[in-house]
Amino acid sequence: VIQDRIGWKPVWVVTKFADDAAFERGEHFEKNTIEGNLLLNEGITEFLALLAGTGGTAFSNANARLGVGDSTTAAGATQTALQAATNKLYKTMETSFPSVSNQTITFRAVFGSAEGNFAWEEFSVMNGSDETPAKNLNRKVSAQVAFGHNVRKSARNSHAM
């Protein structure tokens, strides 16, 4: 029996900007780096189906969404979405994301100043516009400061293999 293993080194980066003008200038007032996350069973299965060419929906620019929510429920491998009941939002990828370079995939979405104005407690990457039937690749639970109105946010999730 021959076995190969893949190392998974995820990092989330949340960058905060005072307003839209500061975002356009690239002047952030806070940047948080959050290490780790849990791969979800449905995301692992989707990834393997795509790798084997047996089906699945790509985590492409057209499909991938970066999600945030306010649930503090511990991450569990059998979860299939963000756990927040109401305060959650999935955003489409920025142009040219996801990107792949040097065995690392990076997903990036920008949340406008009127979006996601709640405590960001959980994060996920999804491959569709709706939680069902889309698949969530991963989920991370990490308390972040609540966002006030008029704060522009940028979230990035990178996975090195």
mmCIF file of C-alpha atoms in Angstrom, residues 20-150:
data_model
loop_
_atom_site.group_PDB
_atom_site.id
_atom_site.type_symbol
_atom_site.label_atom_id
_atom_site.label_comp_id
_atom_site.label_asym_id
_atom_site.label_seq_id
_atom_site.Cartn_x
_atom_site.Cartn_y
_atom_site.Cartn_z
ATOM 1 C CA ASP A 20 -14.294 53.232 1.428
ATOM 2 C CA ALA A 21 -11.786 56.004 0.670
ATOM 3 C CA ALA A 22 -9.209 54.474 3.034
ATOM 4 C CA PHE A 23 -9.784 51.101 1.331
ATOM 5 C CA GLU A 24 -9.138 52.642 -2.085
ATOM 6 C CA ARG A 25 -5.883 54.158 -0.743
ATOM 7 C CA GLY A 26 -4.881 50.857 0.890
ATOM 8 C CA GLU A 27 -4.708 52.487 4.343
ATOM 9 C CA HIS A 28 -5.924 49.950 6.887
ATOM 10 C CA PHE A 29 -6.220 50.589 10.610
ATOM 11 C CA GLU A 30 -6.162 46.956 11.716
ATOM 12 C CA LYS A 31 -5.047 43.622 10.308
ATOM 13 C CA ASN A 32 -5.708 40.318 12.071
ATOM 14 C CA THR A 33 -4.041 37.050 11.127
ATOM 15 C CA ILE A 34 -5.834 33.915 12.294
ATOM 16 C CA GLU A 35 -4.151 30.556 11.868
ATOM 17 C CA GLY A 36 -5.853 27.241 11.315
ATOM 18 C CA ASN A 37 -9.315 25.963 10.494
ATOM 19 C CA LEU A 38 -11.145 22.687 10.206
ATOM 20 C CA LEU A 39 -11.695 21.040 6.850
ATOM 21 C CA LEU A 40 -15.337 19.955 6.679
ATOM 22 C CA ASN A 41 -16.252 16.453 5.499
ATOM 23 C CA GLU A 42 -18.367 17.799 2.631
ATOM 24 C CA GLY A 43 -15.490 20.032 1.494
ATOM 25 C CA ILE A 44 -12.978 17.180 1.617
ATOM 26 C CA THR A 45 -15.315 14.967 -0.426
ATOM 27 C CA GLU A 46 -15.895 17.756 -2.993
ATOM 28 C CA PHE A 47 -12.149 18.390 -3.248
ATOM 29 C CA LEU A 48 -11.430 14.688 -3.835
ATOM 30 C CA ALA A 49 -14.225 14.387 -6.436
ATOM 31 C CA LEU A 50 -12.766 17.359 -8.308
ATOM 32 C CA LEU A 51 -9.266 15.884 -8.059
ATOM 33 C CA ALA A 52 -10.480 12.525 -9.389
ATOM 34 C CA GLY A 53 -12.591 14.111 -12.135
ATOM 35 C CA THR A 54 -15.711 12.310 -10.895
ATOM 36 C CA GLY A 55 -17.858 15.420 -10.360
ATOM 37 C CA GLY A 56 -18.173 18.354 -8.022
ATOM 38 C CA THR A 57 -18.353 22.116 -8.389
ATOM 39 C CA ALA A 58 -15.080 24.015 -8.631
ATOM 40 C CA PHE A 59 -14.114 26.595 -6.012
ATOM 41 C CA SER A 60 -13.562 29.029 -8.908
ATOM 42 C CA ASN A 61 -13.995 32.785 -9.256
ATOM 43 C CA ALA A 62 -17.494 32.207 -10.611
ATOM 44 C CA ASN A 63 -18.524 29.914 -7.739
ATOM 45 C CA ALA A 64 -16.445 30.532 -4.610
ATOM 46 C CA ARG A 65 -17.788 32.619 -1.733
ATOM 47 C CA LEU A 66 -16.064 33.690 1.464
ATOM 48 C CA GLY A 67 -18.494 33.600 4.386
ATOM 49 C CA VAL A 68 -18.549 35.232 7.815
ATOM 50 C CA GLY A 69 -21.042 34.841 10.649
ATOM 51 C CA ASP A 70 -21.513 35.493 14.345
ATOM 52 C CA SER A 71 -21.918 31.947 15.673
ATOM 53 C CA THR A 72 -19.476 30.782 18.350
ATOM 54 C CA THR A 73 -20.458 27.120 17.936
ATOM 55 C CA ALA A 74 -17.287 25.020 17.901
ATOM 56 C CA ALA A 75 -16.240 23.830 14.437
ATOM 57 C CA GLY A 76 -17.209 20.225 13.682
ATOM 58 C CA ALA A 77 -16.243 18.161 10.646
ATOM 59 C CA THR A 78 -19.880 17.233 9.893
ATOM 60 C CA GLN A 79 -21.080 20.853 9.645
ATOM 61 C CA THR A 80 -22.225 21.957 6.211
ATOM 62 C CA ALA A 81 -22.388 25.755 6.507
ATOM 63 C CA LEU A 82 -21.818 28.721 8.756
ATOM 64 C CA GLN A 83 -23.717 28.138 11.991
ATOM 65 C CA ALA A 84 -25.100 31.672 12.537
ATOM 66 C CA ALA A 85 -28.893 31.825 12.451
ATOM 67 C CA THR A 86 -29.220 35.295 10.898
ATOM 68 C CA ASN A 87 -25.999 37.325 11.078
ATOM 69 C CA LYS A 88 -24.044 35.714 8.264
ATOM 70 C CA LEU A 89 -22.960 36.788 4.819
ATOM 71 C CA TYR A 90 -21.207 35.096 1.910
ATOM 72 C CA LYS A 91 -19.359 37.345 -0.573
ATOM 73 C CA THR A 92 -18.141 36.561 -4.092
ATOM 74 C CA MET A 93 -14.460 36.533 -4.944
ATOM 75 C CA GLU A 94 -12.550 39.600 -6.008
ATOM 76 C CA THR A 95 -11.352 39.626 -9.622
ATOM 77 C CA SER A 96 -8.492 37.134 -10.167
ATOM 78 C CA PHE A 97 -9.315 35.151 -7.003
ATOM 79 C CA PRO A 98 -8.985 32.452 -6.025
ATOM 80 C CA SER A 99 -5.355 32.473 -7.055
ATOM 81 C CA VAL A 100 -2.798 29.676 -6.941
ATOM 82 C CA SER A 101 0.925 30.232 -6.490
ATOM 83 C CA ASN A 102 3.729 28.134 -4.976
ATOM 84 C CA GLN A 103 1.412 25.377 -3.711
ATOM 85 C CA THR A 104 -0.885 27.933 -2.031
ATOM 86 C CA ILE A 105 -4.473 28.804 -2.923
ATOM 87 C CA THR A 106 -5.814 32.190 -1.808
ATOM 88 C CA PHE A 107 -9.475 33.217 -1.665
ATOM 89 C CA ARG A 108 -10.294 36.945 -1.244
ATOM 90 C CA ALA A 109 -13.538 38.863 -0.819
ATOM 91 C CA VAL A 110 -14.245 42.472 0.115
ATOM 92 C CA PHE A 111 -17.159 43.401 2.363
ATOM 93 C CA GLY A 112 -18.502 46.927 1.833
ATOM 94 C CA SER A 113 -18.999 49.414 4.634
ATOM 95 C CA ALA A 114 -22.716 48.505 4.866
ATOM 96 C CA GLU A 115 -22.081 44.727 4.914
ATOM 97 C CA GLY A 116 -21.181 42.301 7.673
ATOM 98 C CA ASN A 117 -21.673 44.809 10.475
ATOM 99 C CA PHE A 118 -21.739 42.223 13.253
ATOM 100 C CA ALA A 119 -19.098 40.356 15.245
ATOM 101 C CA TRP A 120 -17.166 38.077 12.922
ATOM 102 C CA GLU A 121 -16.895 34.865 14.936
ATOM 103 C CA GLU A 122 -16.808 32.243 12.149
ATOM 104 C CA PHE A 123 -15.385 31.975 8.634
ATOM 105 C CA SER A 124 -15.852 29.577 5.712
ATOM 106 C CA VAL A 125 -15.198 29.097 1.983
ATOM 107 C CA MET A 126 -18.156 27.822 -0.072
ATOM 108 C CA ASN A 127 -18.481 26.807 -3.760
ATOM 109 C CA GLY A 128 -21.899 28.190 -4.693
ATOM 110 C CA SER A 129 -24.391 30.993 -4.245
ATOM 111 C CA ASP A 130 -26.573 29.180 -1.709
ATOM 112 C CA GLU A 131 -25.642 27.048 1.304
ATOM 113 C CA THR A 132 -27.672 24.196 -0.186
ATOM 114 C CA PRO A 133 -26.481 22.519 -2.428
ATOM 115 C CA ALA A 134 -23.117 24.322 -2.255
ATOM 116 C CA LYS A 135 -20.301 22.728 -0.276
ATOM 117 C CA ASN A 136 -18.272 24.446 2.455
ATOM 118 C CA LEU A 137 -14.588 23.594 2.277
ATOM 119 C CA ASN A 138 -13.726 24.637 5.815
ATOM 120 C CA ARG A 139 -14.842 26.481 8.943
ATOM 121 C CA LYS A 140 -12.901 28.550 11.463
ATOM 122 C CA VAL A 141 -14.232 29.925 14.747
ATOM 123 C CA SER A 142 -12.319 32.934 16.075
ATOM 124 C CA ALA A 143 -13.641 35.982 17.904
ATOM 125 C CA GLN A 144 -13.050 39.237 16.073
ATOM 126 C CA VAL A 145 -14.036 42.741 17.134
ATOM 127 C CA ALA A 146 -17.577 43.715 16.143
ATOM 128 C CA PHE A 147 -17.627 45.968 13.119
ATOM 129 C CA GLY A 148 -19.361 49.316 13.232
ATOM 130 C CA HIS A 149 -21.106 50.816 10.251
ATOM 131 C CA ASN A 150 -18.958 52.482 7.580
#
